[in-house]
């Protein structure tokens, strides 16, 4: 196994992180662990809120900067866990524990890659950033750290992709809708049922498809996921609220989609945010070309990450599988971490002329 010491170090760090609860907005102890680890390795980490990062030691202001990013927070464990989610359990090649796959494997693999690459000749700067609140797209996550960083030319986001490059990612917009009617007695022919008004809009949403789509991301996906109405059985409801989950492709901005919905739906609409945009990196980007040279297969990802808040070229590439994320008895394989470190180093090695 190449980089055996680094792999063992990565697994030991990941086990420590698994045993430290770090649900979104409660990552302080995990951030402490990473800060201490980076300090012990001779790095000079900076911390804002629970975001921790380090810059490469041989810094050159004339070089472009590559960002290595993964998140430290986890979702809450689902009820179906058989194992203790906070007890790291290594069984053969498999390490079980909450956050092991999403995205602990990428977190520790990219950190060890940063340590290895910091000692190698190159023509670009490196920043390793462990970010907080990714699972909730929180304001105290990567969004509050990025203003402190120098300009970024390109980023690798260590989400679990089976170490295949996700060169495009769908955006997210959540819309809260309210259909308005008029209350009345259910026994009499009076009132204006808000549920029926909402159903007309929901039916339109279910049938409508935006015409523009791409090979990587396909169509925009609109899904009604929550609906609430009524106070008791004999009262015609005067309001009905429902929630629309919109997964945008790169053909439409969230603002464009929202404006279109406003024009076609009768319900009152409120977008929680427009900030989580779709992203795409060109296939002729040097890092993407390096991936293809190594036999990796670019694809489009339907799931959201901190990429949505990056206004510079980026892709997702990390150990583990997206299908394991947010599931009971989540796991990562040690061999996947080892492969990730080797592949990251190899791909970054192909970027030696990136800054020339």
mmCIF file of C-alpha atoms in Angstrom:
data_model
loop_
_atom_site.group_PDB
_atom_site.id
_atom_site.type_symbol
_atom_site.label_atom_id
_atom_site.label_comp_id
_atom_site.label_asym_id
_atom_site.label_seq_id
_atom_site.Cartn_x
_atom_site.Cartn_y
_atom_site.Cartn_z
ATOM 1 C CA UNK A 1 0.000 0.000 0.000
ATOM 2 C CA UNK A 2 1.477 3.344 -1.065
ATOM 3 C CA UNK A 3 1.547 6.053 1.619
ATOM 4 C CA UNK A 4 0.851 3.427 4.299
ATOM 5 C CA UNK A 5 1.716 5.769 7.183
ATOM 6 C CA UNK A 6 -0.625 8.410 5.838
ATOM 7 C CA UNK A 7 -3.442 5.895 5.393
ATOM 8 C CA UNK A 8 -3.057 4.617 8.958
ATOM 9 C CA UNK A 9 -3.010 8.205 10.203
ATOM 10 C CA UNK A 10 -6.141 9.035 8.190
ATOM 11 C CA UNK A 11 -8.056 6.045 9.577
ATOM 12 C CA UNK A 12 -7.013 6.833 13.153
ATOM 13 C CA UNK A 13 -8.166 10.446 12.733
ATOM 14 C CA UNK A 14 -11.455 9.348 11.178
ATOM 15 C CA UNK A 15 -12.140 6.975 14.077
ATOM 16 C CA UNK A 16 -11.594 9.859 16.483
ATOM 17 C CA UNK A 17 -13.980 12.061 14.501
ATOM 18 C CA UNK A 18 -16.664 9.349 14.362
ATOM 19 C CA UNK A 19 -16.560 9.062 18.140
ATOM 20 C CA UNK A 20 -17.100 12.829 18.425
ATOM 21 C CA UNK A 21 -20.691 13.848 17.584
ATOM 22 C CA UNK A 22 -20.659 16.631 14.990
ATOM 23 C CA UNK A 23 -24.236 17.103 13.831
ATOM 24 C CA UNK A 24 -24.633 20.296 11.788
ATOM 25 C CA UNK A 25 -24.296 23.476 13.875
ATOM 26 C CA UNK A 26 -22.730 21.440 16.698
ATOM 27 C CA UNK A 27 -19.268 20.714 15.260
ATOM 28 C CA UNK A 28 -17.104 22.512 17.823
ATOM 29 C CA UNK A 29 -15.380 19.425 19.254
ATOM 30 C CA UNK A 30 -14.708 17.938 15.825
ATOM 31 C CA UNK A 31 -13.264 21.258 14.665
ATOM 32 C CA UNK A 32 -11.053 21.259 17.787
ATOM 33 C CA UNK A 33 -9.766 17.794 16.875
ATOM 34 C CA UNK A 34 -8.911 18.840 13.330
ATOM 35 C CA UNK A 35 -7.282 22.075 14.467
ATOM 36 C CA UNK A 36 -5.111 20.199 16.990
ATOM 37 C CA UNK A 37 -4.221 17.503 14.456
ATOM 38 C CA UNK A 38 -3.162 20.073 11.859
ATOM 39 C CA UNK A 39 -1.138 21.971 14.468
ATOM 40 C CA UNK A 40 0.617 18.748 15.540
ATOM 41 C CA UNK A 41 1.522 18.113 11.892
ATOM 42 C CA UNK A 42 3.345 21.442 11.743
ATOM 43 C CA UNK A 43 0.632 23.271 9.822
ATOM 44 C CA UNK A 44 -0.653 26.700 10.822
ATOM 45 C CA UNK A 45 -4.428 26.328 10.783
ATOM 46 C CA UNK A 46 -6.883 29.202 10.798
ATOM 47 C CA UNK A 47 -10.373 28.895 12.228
ATOM 48 C CA UNK A 48 -13.528 30.915 11.664
ATOM 49 C CA UNK A 49 -16.546 29.534 13.510
ATOM 50 C CA UNK A 50 -16.121 25.769 13.039
ATOM 51 C CA UNK A 51 -14.383 26.028 9.669
ATOM 52 C CA UNK A 52 -10.697 25.105 9.849
ATOM 53 C CA UNK A 53 -8.154 25.525 7.078
ATOM 54 C CA UNK A 54 -4.432 25.620 6.310
ATOM 55 C CA UNK A 55 -2.423 27.076 3.440
ATOM 56 C CA UNK A 56 0.560 25.318 1.882
ATOM 57 C CA UNK A 57 3.893 26.299 3.348
ATOM 58 C CA UNK A 58 5.628 27.286 0.107
ATOM 59 C CA UNK A 59 3.193 30.017 -0.915
ATOM 60 C CA UNK A 60 3.603 32.069 -4.064
ATOM 61 C CA UNK A 61 1.209 34.948 -4.719
ATOM 62 C CA UNK A 62 1.816 34.552 -8.455
ATOM 63 C CA UNK A 63 0.577 30.955 -8.485
ATOM 64 C CA UNK A 64 -3.075 29.887 -8.801
ATOM 65 C CA UNK A 65 -4.622 28.292 -5.730
ATOM 66 C CA UNK A 66 -6.315 24.898 -5.571
ATOM 67 C CA UNK A 67 -8.768 24.315 -2.736
ATOM 68 C CA UNK A 68 -9.199 20.866 -1.161
ATOM 69 C CA UNK A 69 -12.515 20.866 0.699
ATOM 70 C CA UNK A 70 -14.663 18.452 2.670
ATOM 71 C CA UNK A 71 -17.149 18.934 5.503
ATOM 72 C CA UNK A 72 -16.938 17.884 9.129
ATOM 73 C CA UNK A 73 -20.642 17.876 10.032
ATOM 74 C CA UNK A 74 -23.046 14.943 9.844
ATOM 75 C CA UNK A 75 -26.783 14.433 9.751
ATOM 76 C CA UNK A 76 -28.505 12.989 12.814
ATOM 77 C CA UNK A 77 -28.396 9.179 12.933
ATOM 78 C CA UNK A 78 -31.539 7.497 11.619
ATOM 79 C CA UNK A 79 -33.468 5.170 13.924
ATOM 80 C CA UNK A 80 -32.525 2.009 12.005
ATOM 81 C CA UNK A 81 -28.893 1.943 13.168
ATOM 82 C CA UNK A 82 -27.949 -1.465 14.601
ATOM 83 C CA UNK A 83 -24.464 -0.407 15.686
ATOM 84 C CA UNK A 84 -23.732 2.594 17.899
ATOM 85 C CA UNK A 85 -23.285 5.373 15.293
ATOM 86 C CA UNK A 86 -20.653 7.059 17.472
ATOM 87 C CA UNK A 87 -18.542 3.954 18.096
ATOM 88 C CA UNK A 88 -16.118 3.428 15.191
ATOM 89 C CA UNK A 89 -16.098 -0.258 14.360
ATOM 90 C CA UNK A 90 -13.397 -1.616 12.033
ATOM 91 C CA UNK A 91 -14.335 -5.021 10.650
ATOM 92 C CA UNK A 92 -11.751 -6.171 8.169
ATOM 93 C CA UNK A 93 -11.568 -3.491 5.492
ATOM 94 C CA UNK A 94 -14.793 -1.793 6.592
ATOM 95 C CA UNK A 95 -15.049 1.093 9.058
ATOM 96 C CA UNK A 96 -18.568 1.699 10.375
ATOM 97 C CA UNK A 97 -19.721 4.924 11.998
ATOM 98 C CA UNK A 98 -21.823 8.043 11.452
ATOM 99 C CA UNK A 99 -20.137 10.349 8.955
ATOM 100 C CA UNK A 100 -17.590 7.747 7.874
ATOM 101 C CA UNK A 101 -18.783 7.885 4.271
ATOM 102 C CA UNK A 102 -20.332 11.375 4.220
ATOM 103 C CA UNK A 103 -17.923 12.784 4.336
ATOM 104 C CA UNK A 104 -15.272 11.556 6.739
ATOM 105 C CA UNK A 105 -13.470 9.491 4.118
ATOM 106 C CA UNK A 106 -12.999 12.503 1.870
ATOM 107 C CA UNK A 107 -12.169 14.742 4.839
ATOM 108 C CA UNK A 108 -9.199 12.691 6.042
ATOM 109 C CA UNK A 109 -8.074 11.610 2.547
ATOM 110 C CA UNK A 110 -7.809 15.205 1.353
ATOM 111 C CA UNK A 111 -6.005 16.241 4.536
ATOM 112 C CA UNK A 112 -3.362 13.548 4.069
ATOM 113 C CA UNK A 113 -3.133 14.486 0.386
ATOM 114 C CA UNK A 114 -2.512 18.091 1.403
ATOM 115 C CA UNK A 115 0.271 16.993 3.781
ATOM 116 C CA UNK A 116 1.908 14.857 1.066
ATOM 117 C CA UNK A 117 1.596 17.461 -1.699
ATOM 118 C CA UNK A 118 2.870 20.274 0.526
ATOM 119 C CA UNK A 119 6.301 18.641 0.399
ATOM 120 C CA UNK A 120 6.341 18.134 -3.367
ATOM 121 C CA UNK A 121 7.418 20.575 -6.096
ATOM 122 C CA UNK A 122 4.493 22.221 -7.845
ATOM 123 C CA UNK A 123 3.421 25.427 -9.589
ATOM 124 C CA UNK A 124 0.240 26.098 -7.581
ATOM 125 C CA UNK A 125 -0.758 26.862 -4.000
ATOM 126 C CA UNK A 126 -2.910 24.527 -1.931
ATOM 127 C CA UNK A 127 -5.495 25.222 0.748
ATOM 128 C CA UNK A 128 -7.132 22.475 2.786
ATOM 129 C CA UNK A 129 -10.496 23.521 4.219
ATOM 130 C CA UNK A 130 -12.634 21.456 6.593
ATOM 131 C CA UNK A 131 -15.997 23.208 6.496
ATOM 132 C CA UNK A 132 -18.996 23.176 8.813
ATOM 133 C CA UNK A 133 -22.783 23.154 8.345
ATOM 134 C CA UNK A 134 -22.667 21.578 4.872
ATOM 135 C CA UNK A 135 -25.606 19.262 5.546
ATOM 136 C CA UNK A 136 -27.859 22.249 6.252
ATOM 137 C CA UNK A 137 -26.205 24.748 3.871
ATOM 138 C CA UNK A 138 -25.727 26.909 6.949
ATOM 139 C CA UNK A 139 -24.568 30.509 6.940
ATOM 140 C CA UNK A 140 -21.728 29.631 9.354
ATOM 141 C CA UNK A 141 -20.323 27.005 7.001
ATOM 142 C CA UNK A 142 -18.079 27.442 3.992
ATOM 143 C CA UNK A 143 -19.901 30.630 3.009
ATOM 144 C CA UNK A 144 -18.450 32.471 5.999
ATOM 145 C CA UNK A 145 -14.943 31.030 5.437
ATOM 146 C CA UNK A 146 -14.502 31.782 1.731
ATOM 147 C CA UNK A 147 -14.166 35.582 2.149
ATOM 148 C CA UNK A 148 -11.042 34.971 4.257
ATOM 149 C CA UNK A 149 -9.346 32.935 1.526
ATOM 150 C CA UNK A 150 -7.287 34.235 -1.391
ATOM 151 C CA UNK A 151 -8.794 33.848 -4.885
ATOM 152 C CA UNK A 152 -9.411 30.190 -5.724
ATOM 153 C CA UNK A 153 -8.689 28.927 -9.240
ATOM 154 C CA UNK A 154 -10.166 25.458 -8.762
ATOM 155 C CA UNK A 155 -11.572 23.243 -5.994
ATOM 156 C CA UNK A 156 -11.872 19.529 -5.275
ATOM 157 C CA UNK A 157 -14.809 18.706 -3.006
ATOM 158 C CA UNK A 158 -14.344 15.359 -1.271
ATOM 159 C CA UNK A 159 -17.937 14.120 -1.307
ATOM 160 C CA UNK A 160 -18.418 10.349 -1.807
ATOM 161 C CA UNK A 161 -18.462 9.738 -5.574
ATOM 162 C CA UNK A 162 -16.732 6.355 -5.821
ATOM 163 C CA UNK A 163 -13.672 8.399 -6.857
ATOM 164 C CA UNK A 164 -15.341 9.290 -10.137
ATOM 165 C CA UNK A 165 -15.412 13.022 -11.027
ATOM 166 C CA UNK A 166 -18.814 14.697 -10.641
ATOM 167 C CA UNK A 167 -18.281 17.537 -13.114
ATOM 168 C CA UNK A 168 -21.803 18.935 -12.730
ATOM 169 C CA UNK A 169 -24.143 19.246 -9.767
ATOM 170 C CA UNK A 170 -27.779 20.179 -9.486
ATOM 171 C CA UNK A 171 -28.724 23.225 -7.468
ATOM 172 C CA UNK A 172 -31.444 23.427 -4.835
ATOM 173 C CA UNK A 173 -34.275 25.819 -4.129
ATOM 174 C CA UNK A 174 -36.984 25.195 -1.531
ATOM 175 C CA UNK A 175 -40.264 27.040 -2.107
ATOM 176 C CA UNK A 176 -42.948 27.407 0.569
ATOM 177 C CA UNK A 177 -46.383 27.804 -1.033
ATOM 178 C CA UNK A 178 -49.681 28.882 0.501
ATOM 179 C CA UNK A 179 -53.021 28.413 -1.221
ATOM 180 C CA UNK A 180 -55.703 30.759 0.108
ATOM 181 C CA UNK A 181 -59.428 29.977 0.308
ATOM 182 C CA UNK A 182 -62.309 30.889 2.588
ATOM 183 C CA UNK A 183 -63.428 29.076 5.728
ATOM 184 C CA UNK A 184 -66.928 27.630 6.006
ATOM 185 C CA UNK A 185 -68.981 24.797 7.499
ATOM 186 C CA UNK A 186 -68.352 21.452 5.816
ATOM 187 C CA UNK A 187 -72.049 20.533 6.108
ATOM 188 C CA UNK A 188 -73.168 23.458 4.000
ATOM 189 C CA UNK A 189 -72.314 24.514 0.474
ATOM 190 C CA UNK A 190 -70.144 27.427 1.522
ATOM 191 C CA UNK A 191 -66.515 28.461 1.765
ATOM 192 C CA UNK A 192 -63.682 28.033 -0.691
ATOM 193 C CA UNK A 193 -61.568 24.967 0.030
ATOM 194 C CA UNK A 194 -57.875 25.908 0.014
ATOM 195 C CA UNK A 195 -56.912 22.246 -0.344
ATOM 196 C CA UNK A 196 -58.631 22.075 -3.723
ATOM 197 C CA UNK A 197 -56.850 25.254 -4.815
ATOM 198 C CA UNK A 198 -53.518 23.775 -3.725
ATOM 199 C CA UNK A 199 -54.234 20.519 -5.552
ATOM 200 C CA UNK A 200 -54.608 22.359 -8.863
ATOM 201 C CA UNK A 201 -51.152 23.883 -8.403
ATOM 202 C CA UNK A 202 -49.655 20.592 -7.230
ATOM 203 C CA UNK A 203 -51.080 18.787 -10.257
ATOM 204 C CA UNK A 204 -49.517 21.407 -12.535
ATOM 205 C CA UNK A 205 -46.149 20.985 -10.798
ATOM 206 C CA UNK A 206 -46.351 17.191 -11.166
ATOM 207 C CA UNK A 207 -46.975 17.457 -14.905
ATOM 208 C CA UNK A 208 -44.737 20.387 -15.843
ATOM 209 C CA UNK A 209 -41.190 19.819 -17.117
ATOM 210 C CA UNK A 210 -38.819 22.608 -18.067
ATOM 211 C CA UNK A 211 -37.744 22.040 -21.674
ATOM 212 C CA UNK A 212 -33.995 22.646 -21.361
ATOM 213 C CA UNK A 213 -31.906 19.761 -20.058
ATOM 214 C CA UNK A 214 -28.343 18.482 -20.377
ATOM 215 C CA UNK A 215 -26.591 15.149 -20.754
ATOM 216 C CA UNK A 216 -24.890 15.529 -17.371
ATOM 217 C CA UNK A 217 -27.770 16.747 -15.194
ATOM 218 C CA UNK A 218 -30.917 15.960 -17.146
ATOM 219 C CA UNK A 219 -34.055 18.030 -16.490
ATOM 220 C CA UNK A 220 -34.967 20.312 -13.614
ATOM 221 C CA UNK A 221 -36.732 18.184 -10.976
ATOM 222 C CA UNK A 222 -39.713 19.687 -9.100
ATOM 223 C CA UNK A 223 -41.211 17.681 -6.235
ATOM 224 C CA UNK A 224 -43.907 18.577 -3.710
ATOM 225 C CA UNK A 225 -42.703 17.004 -0.465
ATOM 226 C CA UNK A 226 -44.845 18.458 2.357
ATOM 227 C CA UNK A 227 -48.511 19.495 2.566
ATOM 228 C CA UNK A 228 -50.558 20.764 5.521
ATOM 229 C CA UNK A 229 -54.119 22.052 5.880
ATOM 230 C CA UNK A 230 -57.199 22.017 8.067
ATOM 231 C CA UNK A 231 -58.036 22.394 11.720
ATOM 232 C CA UNK A 232 -60.914 19.942 12.156
ATOM 233 C CA UNK A 233 -63.166 17.682 10.080
ATOM 234 C CA UNK A 234 -66.161 20.019 9.784
ATOM 235 C CA UNK A 235 -64.344 23.223 8.834
ATOM 236 C CA UNK A 236 -63.512 24.125 5.244
ATOM 237 C CA UNK A 237 -59.802 25.076 5.398
ATOM 238 C CA UNK A 238 -58.971 28.628 4.376
ATOM 239 C CA UNK A 239 -55.260 27.934 3.885
ATOM 240 C CA UNK A 240 -53.225 25.014 2.605
ATOM 241 C CA UNK A 241 -49.442 25.112 2.706
ATOM 242 C CA UNK A 242 -47.095 22.914 0.727
ATOM 243 C CA UNK A 243 -43.377 22.744 0.019
ATOM 244 C CA UNK A 244 -41.699 22.379 -3.362
ATOM 245 C CA UNK A 245 -38.203 20.881 -3.624
ATOM 246 C CA UNK A 246 -36.583 22.177 -6.841
ATOM 247 C CA UNK A 247 -33.372 20.616 -8.177
ATOM 248 C CA UNK A 248 -32.133 22.939 -10.902
ATOM 249 C CA UNK A 249 -29.816 22.169 -13.782
ATOM 250 C CA UNK A 250 -27.326 24.623 -15.237
ATOM 251 C CA UNK A 251 -29.793 25.818 -17.904
ATOM 252 C CA UNK A 252 -31.884 27.824 -15.431
ATOM 253 C CA UNK A 253 -31.094 30.025 -12.468
ATOM 254 C CA UNK A 254 -33.142 29.561 -9.319
ATOM 255 C CA UNK A 255 -34.492 33.076 -9.809
ATOM 256 C CA UNK A 256 -35.749 32.206 -13.308
ATOM 257 C CA UNK A 257 -37.519 29.086 -12.068
ATOM 258 C CA UNK A 258 -39.132 30.954 -9.188
ATOM 259 C CA UNK A 259 -40.397 33.730 -11.475
ATOM 260 C CA UNK A 260 -41.859 31.121 -13.842
ATOM 261 C CA UNK A 261 -43.684 29.408 -10.978
ATOM 262 C CA UNK A 262 -45.058 32.725 -9.780
ATOM 263 C CA UNK A 263 -46.510 33.325 -13.219
ATOM 264 C CA UNK A 264 -48.193 29.909 -13.488
ATOM 265 C CA UNK A 265 -49.298 29.060 -9.933
ATOM 266 C CA UNK A 266 -52.119 30.733 -8.033
ATOM 267 C CA UNK A 267 -50.617 29.995 -4.596
ATOM 268 C CA UNK A 268 -48.528 32.549 -2.742
ATOM 269 C CA UNK A 269 -44.851 31.543 -3.077
ATOM 270 C CA UNK A 270 -41.793 32.224 -0.934
ATOM 271 C CA UNK A 271 -38.314 30.940 -1.819
ATOM 272 C CA UNK A 272 -36.191 30.191 1.236
ATOM 273 C CA UNK A 273 -33.043 31.042 -0.731
ATOM 274 C CA UNK A 274 -31.718 31.518 -4.264
ATOM 275 C CA UNK A 275 -28.084 30.967 -3.252
ATOM 276 C CA UNK A 276 -27.690 27.206 -3.887
ATOM 277 C CA UNK A 277 -26.953 27.230 -7.589
ATOM 278 C CA UNK A 278 -26.254 24.476 -10.056
ATOM 279 C CA UNK A 279 -22.609 24.153 -11.119
ATOM 280 C CA UNK A 280 -20.570 22.673 -13.941
ATOM 281 C CA UNK A 281 -16.907 22.513 -14.890
ATOM 282 C CA UNK A 282 -15.810 22.178 -18.506
ATOM 283 C CA UNK A 283 -14.512 18.796 -19.665
ATOM 284 C CA UNK A 284 -11.366 20.420 -21.066
ATOM 285 C CA UNK A 285 -10.319 21.736 -17.649
ATOM 286 C CA UNK A 286 -6.790 20.412 -16.880
ATOM 287 C CA UNK A 287 -7.918 18.478 -13.797
ATOM 288 C CA UNK A 288 -10.861 16.908 -15.618
ATOM 289 C CA UNK A 289 -8.538 15.932 -18.458
ATOM 290 C CA UNK A 290 -6.199 14.368 -15.895
ATOM 291 C CA UNK A 291 -9.138 12.362 -14.502
ATOM 292 C CA UNK A 292 -10.077 11.120 -17.965
ATOM 293 C CA UNK A 293 -6.436 10.154 -18.663
ATOM 294 C CA UNK A 294 -6.588 7.971 -15.538
ATOM 295 C CA UNK A 295 -9.703 6.218 -16.840
ATOM 296 C CA UNK A 296 -12.172 8.020 -14.578
ATOM 297 C CA UNK A 297 -15.685 8.725 -15.874
ATOM 298 C CA UNK A 298 -17.149 12.235 -15.526
ATOM 299 C CA UNK A 299 -20.814 12.341 -14.479
ATOM 300 C CA UNK A 300 -23.509 14.695 -13.251
ATOM 301 C CA UNK A 301 -24.575 14.564 -9.598
ATOM 302 C CA UNK A 302 -28.167 15.088 -8.414
ATOM 303 C CA UNK A 303 -27.130 15.753 -4.800
ATOM 304 C CA UNK A 304 -26.146 19.098 -3.326
ATOM 305 C CA UNK A 305 -22.807 19.982 -1.709
ATOM 306 C CA UNK A 306 -20.762 23.039 -0.764
ATOM 307 C CA UNK A 307 -20.035 23.363 -4.489
ATOM 308 C CA UNK A 308 -23.302 25.282 -4.700
ATOM 309 C CA UNK A 309 -21.663 28.136 -2.794
ATOM 310 C CA UNK A 310 -18.458 28.196 -4.845
ATOM 311 C CA UNK A 311 -18.193 30.845 -7.522
ATOM 312 C CA UNK A 312 -15.138 29.265 -9.126
ATOM 313 C CA UNK A 313 -14.528 25.994 -11.056
ATOM 314 C CA UNK A 314 -14.944 22.886 -8.919
ATOM 315 C CA UNK A 315 -15.832 19.216 -9.000
ATOM 316 C CA UNK A 316 -16.750 16.510 -6.537
ATOM 317 C CA UNK A 317 -14.339 13.593 -6.185
ATOM 318 C CA UNK A 318 -14.146 11.441 -3.097
ATOM 319 C CA UNK A 319 -14.029 7.936 -1.612
ATOM 320 C CA UNK A 320 -17.196 6.067 -0.680
ATOM 321 C CA UNK A 321 -20.564 5.956 -2.381
ATOM 322 C CA UNK A 322 -23.336 8.527 -2.302
ATOM 323 C CA UNK A 323 -25.889 5.729 -1.788
ATOM 324 C CA UNK A 324 -24.424 5.052 1.691
ATOM 325 C CA UNK A 325 -24.902 8.630 2.866
ATOM 326 C CA UNK A 326 -27.559 9.318 5.513
ATOM 327 C CA UNK A 327 -28.234 5.579 5.919
ATOM 328 C CA UNK A 328 -28.133 3.249 8.916
ATOM 329 C CA UNK A 329 -24.795 1.552 9.625
ATOM 330 C CA UNK A 330 -22.946 3.930 7.306
ATOM 331 C CA UNK A 331 -19.432 2.808 6.408
ATOM 332 C CA UNK A 332 -16.277 3.543 4.435
ATOM 333 C CA UNK A 333 -13.618 1.064 3.369
ATOM 334 C CA UNK A 334 -9.980 1.544 4.333
ATOM 335 C CA UNK A 335 -9.044 0.487 0.811
ATOM 336 C CA UNK A 336 -11.242 3.306 -0.536
ATOM 337 C CA UNK A 337 -9.353 5.838 1.586
ATOM 338 C CA UNK A 338 -6.031 4.403 0.402
ATOM 339 C CA UNK A 339 -7.121 4.540 -3.227
ATOM 340 C CA UNK A 340 -8.369 8.103 -2.771
ATOM 341 C CA UNK A 341 -5.068 9.383 -1.377
ATOM 342 C CA UNK A 342 -3.101 7.680 -4.155
ATOM 343 C CA UNK A 343 -5.433 9.032 -6.856
ATOM 344 C CA UNK A 344 -5.553 12.571 -5.448
ATOM 345 C CA UNK A 345 -1.746 12.712 -5.352
ATOM 346 C CA UNK A 346 -1.467 11.297 -8.863
ATOM 347 C CA UNK A 347 -4.035 13.723 -10.300
ATOM 348 C CA UNK A 348 -2.547 16.764 -8.570
ATOM 349 C CA UNK A 349 0.855 15.622 -9.794
ATOM 350 C CA UNK A 350 -0.461 15.959 -13.328
ATOM 351 C CA UNK A 351 -1.253 19.611 -12.542
ATOM 352 C CA UNK A 352 2.409 20.606 -12.163
ATOM 353 C CA UNK A 353 2.129 23.048 -15.030
ATOM 354 C CA UNK A 354 -1.247 24.441 -13.880
ATOM 355 C CA UNK A 355 0.246 27.757 -12.816
ATOM 356 C CA UNK A 356 2.590 28.232 -15.765
#
